[in-house]
Each structure stands twice: as C-alpha cells, then as structure tokens.
mmCIF file of C-alpha atoms in Angstrom:
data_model
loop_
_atom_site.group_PDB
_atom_site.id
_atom_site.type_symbol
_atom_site.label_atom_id
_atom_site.label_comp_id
_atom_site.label_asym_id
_atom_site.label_seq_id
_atom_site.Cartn_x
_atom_site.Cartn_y
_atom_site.Cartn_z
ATOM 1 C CA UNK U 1 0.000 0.000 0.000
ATOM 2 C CA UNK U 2 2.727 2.020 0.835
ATOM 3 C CA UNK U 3 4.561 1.670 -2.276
ATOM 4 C CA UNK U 4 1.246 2.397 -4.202
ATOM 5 C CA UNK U 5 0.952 5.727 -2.318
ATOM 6 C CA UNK U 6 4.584 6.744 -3.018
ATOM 7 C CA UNK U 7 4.216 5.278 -7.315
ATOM 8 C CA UNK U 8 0.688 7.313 -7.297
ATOM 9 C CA UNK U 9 0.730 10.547 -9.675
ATOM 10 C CA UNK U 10 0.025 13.885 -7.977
ATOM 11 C CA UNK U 11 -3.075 16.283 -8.192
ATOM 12 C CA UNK U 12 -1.607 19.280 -9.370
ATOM 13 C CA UNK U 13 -2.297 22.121 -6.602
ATOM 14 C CA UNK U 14 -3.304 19.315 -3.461
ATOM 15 C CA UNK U 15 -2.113 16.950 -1.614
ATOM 16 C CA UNK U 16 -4.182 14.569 -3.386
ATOM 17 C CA UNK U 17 -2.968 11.425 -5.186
ATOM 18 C CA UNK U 18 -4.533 9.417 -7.773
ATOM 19 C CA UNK U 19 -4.279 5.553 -6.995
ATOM 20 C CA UNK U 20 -4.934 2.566 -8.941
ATOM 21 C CA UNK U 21 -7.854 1.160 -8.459
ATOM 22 C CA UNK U 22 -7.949 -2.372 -9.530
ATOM 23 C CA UNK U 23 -4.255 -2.378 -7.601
ATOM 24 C CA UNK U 24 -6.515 -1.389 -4.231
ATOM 25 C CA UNK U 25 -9.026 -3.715 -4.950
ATOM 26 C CA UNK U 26 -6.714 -6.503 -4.865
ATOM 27 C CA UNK U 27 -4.455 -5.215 -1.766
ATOM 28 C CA UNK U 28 -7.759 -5.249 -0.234
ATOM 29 C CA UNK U 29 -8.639 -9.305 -1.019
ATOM 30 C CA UNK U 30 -4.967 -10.023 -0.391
ATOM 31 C CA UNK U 31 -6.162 -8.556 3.355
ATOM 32 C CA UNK U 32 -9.123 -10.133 4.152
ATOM 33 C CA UNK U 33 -7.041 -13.463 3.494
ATOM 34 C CA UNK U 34 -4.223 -12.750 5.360
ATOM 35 C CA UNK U 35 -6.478 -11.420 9.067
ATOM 36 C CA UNK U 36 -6.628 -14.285 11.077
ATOM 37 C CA UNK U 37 -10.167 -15.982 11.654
ATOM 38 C CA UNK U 38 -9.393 -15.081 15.408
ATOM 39 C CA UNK U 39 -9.772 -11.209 14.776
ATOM 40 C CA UNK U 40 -12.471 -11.742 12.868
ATOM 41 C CA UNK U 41 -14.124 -13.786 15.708
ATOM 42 C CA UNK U 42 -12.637 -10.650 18.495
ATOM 43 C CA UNK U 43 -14.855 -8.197 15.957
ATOM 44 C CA UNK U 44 -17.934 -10.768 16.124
ATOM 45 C CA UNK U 45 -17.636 -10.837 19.818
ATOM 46 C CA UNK U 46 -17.095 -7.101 20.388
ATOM 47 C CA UNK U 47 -20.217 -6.421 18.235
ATOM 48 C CA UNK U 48 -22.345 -8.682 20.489
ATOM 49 C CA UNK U 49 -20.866 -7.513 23.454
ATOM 50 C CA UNK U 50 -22.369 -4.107 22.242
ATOM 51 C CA UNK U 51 -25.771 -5.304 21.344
ATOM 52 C CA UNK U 52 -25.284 -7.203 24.872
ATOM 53 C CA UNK U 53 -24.542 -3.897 26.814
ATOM 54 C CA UNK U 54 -27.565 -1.763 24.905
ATOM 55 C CA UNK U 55 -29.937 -4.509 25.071
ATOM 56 C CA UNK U 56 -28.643 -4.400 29.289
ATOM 57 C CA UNK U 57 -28.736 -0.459 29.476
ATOM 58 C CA UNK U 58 -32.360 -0.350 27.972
ATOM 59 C CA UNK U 59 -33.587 -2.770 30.809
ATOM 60 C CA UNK U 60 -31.925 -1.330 33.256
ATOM 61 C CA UNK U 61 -33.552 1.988 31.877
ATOM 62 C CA UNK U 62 -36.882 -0.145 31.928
ATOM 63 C CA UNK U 63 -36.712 -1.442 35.645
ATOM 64 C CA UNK U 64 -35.462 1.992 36.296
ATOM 65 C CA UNK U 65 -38.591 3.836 35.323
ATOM 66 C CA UNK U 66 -40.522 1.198 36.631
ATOM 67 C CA UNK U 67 -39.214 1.736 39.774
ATOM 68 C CA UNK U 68 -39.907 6.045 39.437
ATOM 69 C CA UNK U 69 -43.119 4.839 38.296
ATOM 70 C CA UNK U 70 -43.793 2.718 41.908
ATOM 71 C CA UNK U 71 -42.115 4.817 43.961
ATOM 72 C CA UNK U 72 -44.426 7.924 42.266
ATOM 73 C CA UNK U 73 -47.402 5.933 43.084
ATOM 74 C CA UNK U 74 -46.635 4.765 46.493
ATOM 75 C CA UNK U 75 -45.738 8.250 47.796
ATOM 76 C CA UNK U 76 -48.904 9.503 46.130
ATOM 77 C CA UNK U 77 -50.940 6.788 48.239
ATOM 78 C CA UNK U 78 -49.205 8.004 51.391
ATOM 79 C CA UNK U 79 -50.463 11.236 50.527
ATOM 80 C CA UNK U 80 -53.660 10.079 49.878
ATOM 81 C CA UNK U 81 -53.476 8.009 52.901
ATOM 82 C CA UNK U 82 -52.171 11.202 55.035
ATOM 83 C CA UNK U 83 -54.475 13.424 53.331
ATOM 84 C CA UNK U 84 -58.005 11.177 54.409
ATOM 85 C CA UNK U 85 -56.189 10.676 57.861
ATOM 86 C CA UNK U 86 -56.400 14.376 58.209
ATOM 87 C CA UNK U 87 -59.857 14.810 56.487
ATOM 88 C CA UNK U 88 -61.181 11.859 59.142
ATOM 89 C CA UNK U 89 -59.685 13.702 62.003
ATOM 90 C CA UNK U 90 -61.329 17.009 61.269
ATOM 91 C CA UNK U 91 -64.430 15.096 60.806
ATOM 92 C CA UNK U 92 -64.286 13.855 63.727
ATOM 93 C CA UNK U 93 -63.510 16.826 65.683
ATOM 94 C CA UNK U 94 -66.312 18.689 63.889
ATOM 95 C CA UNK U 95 -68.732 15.767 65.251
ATOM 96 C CA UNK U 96 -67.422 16.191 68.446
ATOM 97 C CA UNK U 97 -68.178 19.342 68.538
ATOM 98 C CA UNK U 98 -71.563 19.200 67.183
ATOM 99 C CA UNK U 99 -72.135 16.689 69.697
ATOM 100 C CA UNK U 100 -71.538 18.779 72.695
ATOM 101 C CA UNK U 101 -73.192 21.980 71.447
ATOM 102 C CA UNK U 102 -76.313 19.875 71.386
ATOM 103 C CA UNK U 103 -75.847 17.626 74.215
ATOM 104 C CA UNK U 104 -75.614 21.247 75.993
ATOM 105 C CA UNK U 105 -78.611 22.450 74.112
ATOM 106 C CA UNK U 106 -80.564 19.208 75.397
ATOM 107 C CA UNK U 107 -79.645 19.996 78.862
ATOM 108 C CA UNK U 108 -80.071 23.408 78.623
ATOM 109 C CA UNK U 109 -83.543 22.573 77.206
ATOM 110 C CA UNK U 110 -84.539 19.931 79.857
ATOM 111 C CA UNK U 111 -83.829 22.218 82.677
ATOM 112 C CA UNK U 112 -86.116 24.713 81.251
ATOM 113 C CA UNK U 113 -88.871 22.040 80.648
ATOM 114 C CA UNK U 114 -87.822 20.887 84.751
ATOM 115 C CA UNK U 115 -88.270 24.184 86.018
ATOM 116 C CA UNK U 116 -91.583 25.599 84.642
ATOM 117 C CA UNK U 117 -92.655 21.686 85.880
ATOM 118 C CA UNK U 118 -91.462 22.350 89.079
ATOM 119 C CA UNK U 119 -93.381 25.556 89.145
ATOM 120 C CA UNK U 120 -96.576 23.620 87.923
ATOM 121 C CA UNK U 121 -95.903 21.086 90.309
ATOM 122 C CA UNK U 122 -95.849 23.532 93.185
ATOM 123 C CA UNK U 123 -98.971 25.326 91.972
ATOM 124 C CA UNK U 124 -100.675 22.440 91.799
ATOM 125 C CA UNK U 125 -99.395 20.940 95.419
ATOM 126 C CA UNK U 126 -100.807 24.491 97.150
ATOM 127 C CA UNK U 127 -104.080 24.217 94.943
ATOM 128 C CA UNK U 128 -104.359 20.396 97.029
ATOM 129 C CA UNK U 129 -103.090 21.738 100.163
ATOM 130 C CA UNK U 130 -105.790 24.835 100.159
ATOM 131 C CA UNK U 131 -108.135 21.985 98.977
ATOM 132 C CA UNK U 132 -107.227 19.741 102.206
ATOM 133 C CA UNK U 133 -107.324 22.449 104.681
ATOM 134 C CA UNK U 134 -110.794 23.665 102.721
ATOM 135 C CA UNK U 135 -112.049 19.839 104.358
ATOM 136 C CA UNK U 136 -110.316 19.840 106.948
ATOM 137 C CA UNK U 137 -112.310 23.065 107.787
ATOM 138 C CA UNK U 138 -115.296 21.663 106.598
ATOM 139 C CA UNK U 139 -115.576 18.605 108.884
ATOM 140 C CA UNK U 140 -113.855 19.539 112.462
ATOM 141 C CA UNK U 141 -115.720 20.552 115.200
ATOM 142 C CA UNK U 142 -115.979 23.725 116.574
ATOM 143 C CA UNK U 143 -113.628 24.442 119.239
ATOM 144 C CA UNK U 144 -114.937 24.072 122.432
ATOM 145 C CA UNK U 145 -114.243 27.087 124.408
ATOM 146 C CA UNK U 146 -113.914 27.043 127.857
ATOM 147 C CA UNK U 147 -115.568 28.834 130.815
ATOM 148 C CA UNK U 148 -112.976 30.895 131.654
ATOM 149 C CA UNK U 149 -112.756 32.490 128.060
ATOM 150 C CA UNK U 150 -116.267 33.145 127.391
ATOM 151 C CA UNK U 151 -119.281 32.551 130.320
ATOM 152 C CA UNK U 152 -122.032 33.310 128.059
ATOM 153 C CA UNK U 153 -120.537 30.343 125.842
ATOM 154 C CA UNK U 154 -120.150 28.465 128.707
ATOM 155 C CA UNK U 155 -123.523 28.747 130.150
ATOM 156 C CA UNK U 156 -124.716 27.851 126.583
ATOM 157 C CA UNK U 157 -122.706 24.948 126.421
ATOM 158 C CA UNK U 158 -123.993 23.420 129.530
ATOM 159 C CA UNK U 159 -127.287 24.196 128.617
ATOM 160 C CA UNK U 160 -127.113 21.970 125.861
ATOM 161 C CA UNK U 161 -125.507 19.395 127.431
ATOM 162 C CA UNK U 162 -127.790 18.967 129.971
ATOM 163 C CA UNK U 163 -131.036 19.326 127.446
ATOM 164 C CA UNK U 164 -129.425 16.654 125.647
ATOM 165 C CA UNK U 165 -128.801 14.655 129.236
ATOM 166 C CA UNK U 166 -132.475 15.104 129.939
ATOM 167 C CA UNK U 167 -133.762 13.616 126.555
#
C-alpha cells in the first residue's frame, strides 16, 4: 500500500494522489485473506458484546422507570393516605363538637322544661293543700271554748248538754 501511495501521480495544486484502483481492490482481497479468523471472531464478539450492553442499558432503563413509576405511586398513596387521615380527624372533631353543642342544648332545654314543671308542680301541690285544709275546715268541730274564756258560751254549752242529758 505504501509503495502504491509513493508510485501514485500527484493532483496538481493538493495533496491529493490518484491511486490505482484495480491495484486497491486486490491489496484489499490479499487482506481479508491474510487477518486471522481469530480477529475476525474478536470483531464478532465485540459487536455482540455491544448489542449485549444496549440490550442491558435499555432494561436497566426499563426497571429503572418502573421503579420512578412505583415509587411515584406509592408516595402519592401516602399522601392520599395522610391526606383522608387528616380529612377523618377534622371530621371527627367537627362531630365532636356538634355533639356537645347539642348535648348542651338538650340539657339546657330539659332544665327549662324541669323548672316551669317544678313551678306547675308547686302550683298544683298548694291548689291540694288549700283543697285539704278547705275539708279539713269543713268537717272539724268547733272548738270548744272554755268557761274561763267566754261565760255566756259556757252557760250555753252546759245548757245543751244537759237538754241533751235530759232527753
């Protein structure tokens, strides 16, 4: 090849040469005979250690962005999960309040409904009392007075007794 160079006829103006090329084509056969089988295997084996590698990188880049793709979905389900945590708890603390305001409304409500009871309960308890005394009244004898007190009553009184000893 060398010698082909250095025999080849100049470009005028360049560094260019002007080679044969039937003499090339042959150099080139001549080649390709004399390269061992072994670096032809080396080049075989370097080419499929290539396609090995890319065909690796690509599922690595696969189980990669499967992996983004998990992780993206498991921290959004903590957040969800965080998110209805703290949605529950405000429920919760909303019913509680709710609760109390009307467990004190209730109370506040049955006291009311206790007192004006009470109040009915003591009317009516002084209507029976006045009604009890009213009998009471109604069916005790008169109240014997004595001598001392009253001698015109007195003299009555034994007046009466004594008609009422003679009958």
């Amino acid at each position: 090849m060398e010698s082909l160079a250095a025999s080849a006829k100049k470009l005028p103006l360049t560094n260019n040469v002007v080679l044969d090329q039937a003499a090339i084509l042959e150099l080139i056969d001549q080649l390709r005979v004399a390269v061992p089988p072994e670096v032809a295997q080396a080049r075989r084996i370097t080419e499929e250690a290539t396609r090995i590698t890319e065909r690796a990188r690509e599922e690595g880049d696969a189980v990669i962005a499967r992996a983004q793709e998990q992780a993206a979905r498991m921290l959004e389900d903590r957040e969800l999960v965080q998110m209805a945590k703290q949605r529950a708890e405000e429920i919760i603390d909303t019913a509680t309040r709710e609760a109390a305001d009307i467990r004190r409304g209730g109370d506040e409500y049955a006291a009311g409904v206790l007192i004006r009871l009470e109040g009915e309960c003591i009317k009516a308890l002084t209507s029976i009392k006045r009604g009890i005394d009213m009998l009471d009244e109604r069916y005790r004898p008169p109240h014997p007075v004595s001598a001392e007190s009253d001698p015109a009553e007195a003299e009555v009184e034994s007046e009466a007794m004594g008609s009422a000893a003679g009958s």
